[in-house]
Tab-separated table of C-alpha atoms in Angstrom:
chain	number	residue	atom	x	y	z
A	25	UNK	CA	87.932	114.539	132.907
A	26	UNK	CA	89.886	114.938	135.883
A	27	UNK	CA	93.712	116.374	135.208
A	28	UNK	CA	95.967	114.831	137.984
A	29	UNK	CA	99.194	115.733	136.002
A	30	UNK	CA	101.717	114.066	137.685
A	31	UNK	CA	104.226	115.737	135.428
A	32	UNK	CA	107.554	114.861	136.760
A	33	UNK	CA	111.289	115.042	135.818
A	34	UNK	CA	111.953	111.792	134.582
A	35	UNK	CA	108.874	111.975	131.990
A	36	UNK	CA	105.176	110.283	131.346
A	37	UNK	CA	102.515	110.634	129.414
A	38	UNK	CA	100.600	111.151	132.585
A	39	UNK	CA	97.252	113.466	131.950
A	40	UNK	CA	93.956	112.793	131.489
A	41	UNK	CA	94.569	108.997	130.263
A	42	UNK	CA	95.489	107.604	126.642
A	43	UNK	CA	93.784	104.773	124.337
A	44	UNK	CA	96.414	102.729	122.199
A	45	UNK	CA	95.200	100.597	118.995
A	46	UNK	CA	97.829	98.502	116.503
A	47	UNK	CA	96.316	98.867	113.256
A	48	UNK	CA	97.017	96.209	110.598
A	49	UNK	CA	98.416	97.098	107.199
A	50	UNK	CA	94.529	96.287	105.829
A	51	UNK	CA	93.547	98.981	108.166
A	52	UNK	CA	91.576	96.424	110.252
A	53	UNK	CA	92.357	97.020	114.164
A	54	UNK	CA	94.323	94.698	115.736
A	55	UNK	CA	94.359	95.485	119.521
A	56	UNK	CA	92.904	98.315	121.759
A	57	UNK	CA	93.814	99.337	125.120
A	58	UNK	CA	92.886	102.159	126.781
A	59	UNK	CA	94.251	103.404	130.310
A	60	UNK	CA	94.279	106.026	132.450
A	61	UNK	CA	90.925	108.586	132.214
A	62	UNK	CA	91.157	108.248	136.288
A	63	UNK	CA	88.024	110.379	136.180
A	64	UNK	CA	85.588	110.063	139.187
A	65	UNK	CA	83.122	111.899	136.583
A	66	UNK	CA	79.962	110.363	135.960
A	67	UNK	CA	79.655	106.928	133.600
A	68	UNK	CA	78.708	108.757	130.640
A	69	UNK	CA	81.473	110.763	129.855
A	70	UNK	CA	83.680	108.257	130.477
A	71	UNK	CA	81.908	105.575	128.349
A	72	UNK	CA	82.140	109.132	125.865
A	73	UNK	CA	85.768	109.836	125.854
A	74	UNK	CA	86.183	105.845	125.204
A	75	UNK	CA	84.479	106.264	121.761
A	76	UNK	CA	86.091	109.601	121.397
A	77	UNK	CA	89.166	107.863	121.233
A	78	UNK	CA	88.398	105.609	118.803
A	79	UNK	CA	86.675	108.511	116.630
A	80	UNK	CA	90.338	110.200	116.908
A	81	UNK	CA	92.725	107.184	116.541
A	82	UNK	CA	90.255	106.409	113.088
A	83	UNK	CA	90.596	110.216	111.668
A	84	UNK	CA	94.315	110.314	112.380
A	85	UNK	CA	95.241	107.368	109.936
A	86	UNK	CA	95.003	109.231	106.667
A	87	UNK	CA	97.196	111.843	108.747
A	88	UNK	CA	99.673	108.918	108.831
A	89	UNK	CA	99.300	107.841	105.325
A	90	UNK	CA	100.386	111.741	104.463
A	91	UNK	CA	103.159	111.426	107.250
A	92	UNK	CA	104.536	108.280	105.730
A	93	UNK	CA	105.755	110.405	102.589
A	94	UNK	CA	107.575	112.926	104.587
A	95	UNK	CA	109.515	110.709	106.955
A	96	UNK	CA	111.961	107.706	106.849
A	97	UNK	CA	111.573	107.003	110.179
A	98	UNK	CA	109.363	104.160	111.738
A	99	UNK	CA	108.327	107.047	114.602
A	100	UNK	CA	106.633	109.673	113.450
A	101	UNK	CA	105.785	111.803	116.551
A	102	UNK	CA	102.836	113.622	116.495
A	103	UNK	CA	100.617	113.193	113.180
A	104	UNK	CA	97.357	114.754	114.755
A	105	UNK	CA	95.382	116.886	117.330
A	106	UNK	CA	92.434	117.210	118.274
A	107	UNK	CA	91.147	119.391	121.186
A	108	UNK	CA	93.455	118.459	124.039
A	109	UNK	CA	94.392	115.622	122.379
A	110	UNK	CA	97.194	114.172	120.024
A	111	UNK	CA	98.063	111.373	118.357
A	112	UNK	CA	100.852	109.697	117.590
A	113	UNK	CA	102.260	107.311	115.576
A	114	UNK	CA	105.223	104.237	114.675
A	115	UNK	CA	104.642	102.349	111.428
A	116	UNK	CA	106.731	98.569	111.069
A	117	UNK	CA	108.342	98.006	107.834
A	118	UNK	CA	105.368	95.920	107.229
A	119	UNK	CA	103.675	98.767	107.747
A	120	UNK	CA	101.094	97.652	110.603
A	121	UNK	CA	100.405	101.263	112.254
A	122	UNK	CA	100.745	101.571	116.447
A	123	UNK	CA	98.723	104.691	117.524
A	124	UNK	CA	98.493	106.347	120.611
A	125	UNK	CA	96.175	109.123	121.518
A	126	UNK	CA	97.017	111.109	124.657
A	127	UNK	CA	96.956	114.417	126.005
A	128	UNK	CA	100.965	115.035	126.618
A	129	UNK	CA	103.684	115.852	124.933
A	130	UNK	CA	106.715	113.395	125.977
A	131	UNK	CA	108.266	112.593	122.683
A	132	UNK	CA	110.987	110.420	123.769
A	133	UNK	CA	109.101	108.311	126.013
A	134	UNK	CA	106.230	107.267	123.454
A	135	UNK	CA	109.067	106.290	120.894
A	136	UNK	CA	110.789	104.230	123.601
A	137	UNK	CA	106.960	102.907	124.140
A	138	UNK	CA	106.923	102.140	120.680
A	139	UNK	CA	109.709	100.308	120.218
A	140	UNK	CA	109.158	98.156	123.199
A	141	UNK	CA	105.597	97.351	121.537
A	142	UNK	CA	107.160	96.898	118.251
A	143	UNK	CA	109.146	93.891	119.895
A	144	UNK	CA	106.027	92.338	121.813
A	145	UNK	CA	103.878	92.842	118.462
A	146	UNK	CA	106.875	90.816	116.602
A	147	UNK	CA	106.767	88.678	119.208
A	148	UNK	CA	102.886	88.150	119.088
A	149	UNK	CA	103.272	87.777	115.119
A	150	UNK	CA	105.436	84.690	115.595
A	151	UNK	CA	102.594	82.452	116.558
A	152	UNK	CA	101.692	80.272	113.675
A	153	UNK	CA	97.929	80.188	114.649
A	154	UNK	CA	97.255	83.870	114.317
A	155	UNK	CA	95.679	84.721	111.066
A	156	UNK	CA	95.916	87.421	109.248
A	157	UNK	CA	94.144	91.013	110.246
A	158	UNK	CA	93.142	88.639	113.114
A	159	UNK	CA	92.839	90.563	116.449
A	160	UNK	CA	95.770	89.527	118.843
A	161	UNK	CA	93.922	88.016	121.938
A	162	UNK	CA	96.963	86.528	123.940
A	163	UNK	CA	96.509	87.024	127.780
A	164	UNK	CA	100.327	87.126	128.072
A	165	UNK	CA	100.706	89.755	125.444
A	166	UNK	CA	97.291	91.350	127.042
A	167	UNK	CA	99.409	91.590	130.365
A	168	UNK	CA	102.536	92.824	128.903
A	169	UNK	CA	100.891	95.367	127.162
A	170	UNK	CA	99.502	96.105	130.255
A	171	UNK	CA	102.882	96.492	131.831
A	172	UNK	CA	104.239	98.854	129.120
A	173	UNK	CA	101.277	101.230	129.532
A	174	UNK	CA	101.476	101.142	133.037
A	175	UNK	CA	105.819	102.333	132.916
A	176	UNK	CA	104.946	105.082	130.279
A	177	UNK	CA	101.709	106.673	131.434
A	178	UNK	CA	103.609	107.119	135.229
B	29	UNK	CA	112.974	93.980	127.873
B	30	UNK	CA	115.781	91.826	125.902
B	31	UNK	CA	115.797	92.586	122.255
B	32	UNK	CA	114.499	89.740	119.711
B	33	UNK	CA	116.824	88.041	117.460
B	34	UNK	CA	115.933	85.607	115.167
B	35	UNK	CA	116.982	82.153	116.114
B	36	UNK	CA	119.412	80.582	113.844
B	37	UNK	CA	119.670	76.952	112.966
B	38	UNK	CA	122.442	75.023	110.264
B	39	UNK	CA	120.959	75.319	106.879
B	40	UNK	CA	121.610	71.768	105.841
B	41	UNK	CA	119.132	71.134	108.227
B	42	UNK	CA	116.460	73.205	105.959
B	43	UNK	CA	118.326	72.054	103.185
B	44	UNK	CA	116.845	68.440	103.591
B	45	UNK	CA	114.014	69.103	104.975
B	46	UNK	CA	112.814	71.611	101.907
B	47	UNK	CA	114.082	68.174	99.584
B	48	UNK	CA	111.748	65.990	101.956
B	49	UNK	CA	108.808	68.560	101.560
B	50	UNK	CA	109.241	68.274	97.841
B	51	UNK	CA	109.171	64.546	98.214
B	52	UNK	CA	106.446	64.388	100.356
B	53	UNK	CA	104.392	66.562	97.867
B	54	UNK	CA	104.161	63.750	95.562
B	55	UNK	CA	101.423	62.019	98.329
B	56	UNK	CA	99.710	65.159	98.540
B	57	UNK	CA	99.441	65.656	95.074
B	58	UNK	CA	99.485	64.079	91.373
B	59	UNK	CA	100.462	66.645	89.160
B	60	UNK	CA	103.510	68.588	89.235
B	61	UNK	CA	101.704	72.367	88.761
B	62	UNK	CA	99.504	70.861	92.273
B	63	UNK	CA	102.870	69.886	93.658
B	64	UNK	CA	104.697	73.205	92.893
B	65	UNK	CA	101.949	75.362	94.232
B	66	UNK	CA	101.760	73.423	97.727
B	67	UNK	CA	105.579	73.767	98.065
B	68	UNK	CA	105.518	77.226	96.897
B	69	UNK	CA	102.129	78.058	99.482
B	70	UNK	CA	104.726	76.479	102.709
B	71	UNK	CA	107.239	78.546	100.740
B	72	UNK	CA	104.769	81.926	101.048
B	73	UNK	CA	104.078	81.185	104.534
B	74	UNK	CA	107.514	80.824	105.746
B	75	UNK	CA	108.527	83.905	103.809
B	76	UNK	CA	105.750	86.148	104.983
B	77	UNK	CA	106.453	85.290	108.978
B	78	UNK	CA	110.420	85.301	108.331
B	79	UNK	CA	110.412	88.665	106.881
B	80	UNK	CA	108.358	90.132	109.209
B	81	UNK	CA	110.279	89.322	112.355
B	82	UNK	CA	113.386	90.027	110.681
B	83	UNK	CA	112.599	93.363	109.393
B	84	UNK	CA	111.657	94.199	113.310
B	85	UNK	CA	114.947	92.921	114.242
B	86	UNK	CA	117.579	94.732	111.933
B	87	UNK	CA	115.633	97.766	112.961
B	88	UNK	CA	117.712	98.111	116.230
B	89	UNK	CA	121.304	98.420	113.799
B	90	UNK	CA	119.141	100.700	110.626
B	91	UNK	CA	118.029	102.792	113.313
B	92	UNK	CA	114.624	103.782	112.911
B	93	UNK	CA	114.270	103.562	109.196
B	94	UNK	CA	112.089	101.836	107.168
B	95	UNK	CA	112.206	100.686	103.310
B	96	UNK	CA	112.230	104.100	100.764
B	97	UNK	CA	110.250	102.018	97.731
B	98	UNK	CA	110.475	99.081	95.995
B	99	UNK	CA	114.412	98.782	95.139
B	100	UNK	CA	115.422	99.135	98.681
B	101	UNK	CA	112.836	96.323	99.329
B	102	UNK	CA	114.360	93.909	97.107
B	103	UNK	CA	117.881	94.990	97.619
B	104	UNK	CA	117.157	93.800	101.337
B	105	UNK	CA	115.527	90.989	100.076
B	106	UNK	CA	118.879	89.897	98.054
B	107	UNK	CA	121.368	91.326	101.100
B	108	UNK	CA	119.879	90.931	104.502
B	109	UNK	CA	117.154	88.194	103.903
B	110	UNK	CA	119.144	85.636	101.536
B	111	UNK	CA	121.848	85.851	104.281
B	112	UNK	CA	119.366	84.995	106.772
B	113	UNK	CA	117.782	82.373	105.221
B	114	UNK	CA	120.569	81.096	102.576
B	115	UNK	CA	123.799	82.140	104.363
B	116	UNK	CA	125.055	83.938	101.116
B	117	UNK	CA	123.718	86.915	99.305
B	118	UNK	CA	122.309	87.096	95.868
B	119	UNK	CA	125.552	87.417	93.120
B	120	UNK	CA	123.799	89.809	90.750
B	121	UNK	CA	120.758	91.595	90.957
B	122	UNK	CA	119.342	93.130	87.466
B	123	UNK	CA	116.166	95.448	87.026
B	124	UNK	CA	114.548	97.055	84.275
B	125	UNK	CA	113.103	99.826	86.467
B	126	UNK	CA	109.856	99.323	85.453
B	127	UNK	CA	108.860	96.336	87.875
B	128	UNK	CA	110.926	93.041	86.323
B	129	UNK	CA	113.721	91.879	88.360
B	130	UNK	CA	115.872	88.783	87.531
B	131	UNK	CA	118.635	87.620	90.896
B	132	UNK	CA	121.283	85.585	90.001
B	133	UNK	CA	122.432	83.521	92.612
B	134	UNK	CA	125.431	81.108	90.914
B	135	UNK	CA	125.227	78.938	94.169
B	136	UNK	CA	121.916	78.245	95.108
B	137	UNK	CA	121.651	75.977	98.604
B	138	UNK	CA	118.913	74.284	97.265
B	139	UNK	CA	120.875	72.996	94.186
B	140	UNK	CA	124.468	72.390	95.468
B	141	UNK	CA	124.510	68.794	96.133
B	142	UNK	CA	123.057	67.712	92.976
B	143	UNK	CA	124.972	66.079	90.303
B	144	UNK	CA	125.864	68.615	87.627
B	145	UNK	CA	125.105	66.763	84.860
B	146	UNK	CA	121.524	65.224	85.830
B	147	UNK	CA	118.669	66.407	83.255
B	148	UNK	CA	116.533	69.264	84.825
B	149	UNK	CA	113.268	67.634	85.095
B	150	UNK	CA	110.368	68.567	87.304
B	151	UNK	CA	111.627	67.089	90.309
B	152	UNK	CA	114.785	69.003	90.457
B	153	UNK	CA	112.307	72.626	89.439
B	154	UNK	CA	110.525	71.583	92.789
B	155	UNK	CA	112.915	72.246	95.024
B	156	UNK	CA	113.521	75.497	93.604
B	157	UNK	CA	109.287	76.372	94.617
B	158	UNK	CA	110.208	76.746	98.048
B	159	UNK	CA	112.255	79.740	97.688
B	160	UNK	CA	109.885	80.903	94.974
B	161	UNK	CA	107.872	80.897	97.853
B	162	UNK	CA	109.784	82.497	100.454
B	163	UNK	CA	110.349	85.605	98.029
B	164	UNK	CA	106.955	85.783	97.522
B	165	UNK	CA	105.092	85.257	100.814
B	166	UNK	CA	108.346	88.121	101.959
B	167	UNK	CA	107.540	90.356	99.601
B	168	UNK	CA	104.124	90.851	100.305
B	169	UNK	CA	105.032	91.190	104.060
B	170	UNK	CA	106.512	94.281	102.636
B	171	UNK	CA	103.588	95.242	100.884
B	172	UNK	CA	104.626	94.494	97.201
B	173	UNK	CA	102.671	92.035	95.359
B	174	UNK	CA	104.953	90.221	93.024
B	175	UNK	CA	104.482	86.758	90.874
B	176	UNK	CA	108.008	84.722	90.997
B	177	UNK	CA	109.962	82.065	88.915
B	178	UNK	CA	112.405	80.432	88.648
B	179	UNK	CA	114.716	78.786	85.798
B	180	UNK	CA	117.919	76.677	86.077
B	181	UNK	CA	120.627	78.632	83.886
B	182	UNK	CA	123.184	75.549	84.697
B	183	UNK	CA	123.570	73.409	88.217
B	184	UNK	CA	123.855	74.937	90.787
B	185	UNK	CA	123.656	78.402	89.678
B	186	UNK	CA	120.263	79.299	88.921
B	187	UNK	CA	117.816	82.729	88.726
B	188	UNK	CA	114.328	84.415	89.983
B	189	UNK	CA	112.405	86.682	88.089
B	190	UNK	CA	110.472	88.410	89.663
B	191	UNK	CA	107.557	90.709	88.173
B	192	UNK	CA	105.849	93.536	90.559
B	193	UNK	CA	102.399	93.684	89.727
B	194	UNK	CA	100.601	96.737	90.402
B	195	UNK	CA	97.789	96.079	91.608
């Protein structure tokens, strides 16, 4: 995986790449994005690092479960690591998990992330034809997920 | 991105429609248990969407926090969400601490333009399924499981109890 850090002042994930998932309170997963990984490697390891992800975001939920008792707070930083890598994590009141596994630290931006997917999942949740634990296929909310990615990985 | 608020609308307008749902049960179905339980299903639905959005919304003024167990859960139930949904808040909230809750509410929207002195048959316990409902269907939103009822102590004040089942 190629490491174009574009670490700059005003703060970004940046790195290697990140995969997000919202995970419902049932534990069933919602929505997955990944972005970044802007590796010229070969097709494997990238197709890898995609299930890697997944393998991570999984193993880090009973992390959050044991965060959950420690903190008030709907952001709860960094719950996990693995490698290179580290997760973190916002849980709603109604306690539907968001968690994002990249390879920077830039605590302040992914709870501004957060929040801003907080009020797009609301949004999303509003629709009275979404089941529940049903996975959130909107192309609008698909493209303003996109968007938010895009702001907080640059 | 502009932050969501939860629309507002007059409550007489729910007021009257919640009385013509509970009218228009009576097509759907022929006994009043059927009735109550399709009033009190719109009821769970309503409750479980409401109190999700909302509890994303008051988020921006709590800053950050969620609910710390069940009591805070249903003391935002009888604050933040009656306001919401009732425009008052519940009068008196009792507990026994070990799951049983009863809220008074001496004013209940539903129940205000009846005439006091009408008997309390089945048609007037109807209306009260909706919010029955609503509690319910927001509970669970929060993650508690809870079976509700509720009795008429004397027009319009009335009360829920509500029982926390562990599941």
């Amino acid at each position: 995986m190629a490491m174009t850090s574009s670490n700059n002042g005003s703060g970004g994930i940046g790195g290697g790449g990140c995969y997000f998932v919202i995970v419902s309170a049932n534990d069933k997963p919602l929505y997955e994005q990944s972005f970044g990984n802007a590796a010229p490697a070969q097709d494997d390891k990238r197709d890898e690092s995609k299930h890697l992800h997944q393998f991570i975001a999984h193993s880090a939920l009973d992390a959050v479960d044991q965060q959950l008792w420690k903190s008030k707070d709907m952001y709860l930083k960094v719950v996990d690591r693995f490698n290179e890598w580290m997760v973190s994590a916002y849980v709603t009141p109604s306690k539907t998990r968001f968690l994002l596994v990249h390879d920077m630290k830039a605590d302040d931006v992914i709870k501004g992330f957060f929040q801003d997917v907080h009020e797009l999942y609301t949004k999303a949740l509003a629709n009275p034809l979404l089941r529940a634990d049903a996975r959130i296929t909107s192309p609008r909310f698909h493209s303003r997920m996109d968007v938010l990615l895009r702001r907080f990985h640059t | 991105m502009a932050t969501t608020a939860l629309k507002t609308t007059s409550l007489s307008a729910v007021e009257f429609l919640v009385a013509e749902i509970c009218r228009g049960s009576k097509d759907i179905a022929t006994t009043h248990d059927a009735r109550y339980k399709h009033v009190e299903a719109i009821g769970y639905r309503t409750g479980l969407a409401l109190f999700e959005s909302h509890s994303a919304c008051i988020s921006e003024a709590k800053k950050n926090m969620r609910f710390q167990g069940e009591l805070d859960v249903i003391k935002y139930l009888c604050k933040d969400m009656w306001q919401v949904i009732f425009q008052k808040q519940i009068d008196n909230l009792r507990t026994n601490h070990k799951g049983v809750y009863v809220l008074h509410d001496n004013q209940h929207p539903m129940l205000t333009h009846l005439p006091r002195t009408i008997p309390i048959d089945e048609n007037v316990q109807l209306l009260l399924a909706y919010p029955c409902g609503v509690i319910k269907g927001g509970l669970a939103a929060l993650g508690i499981t809870a079976s509700v009822s509720a009795e008429i102590t004397a027009l319009p004040a009335c009360k829920f109890n509500l029982d926390v089942r562990r599941a």
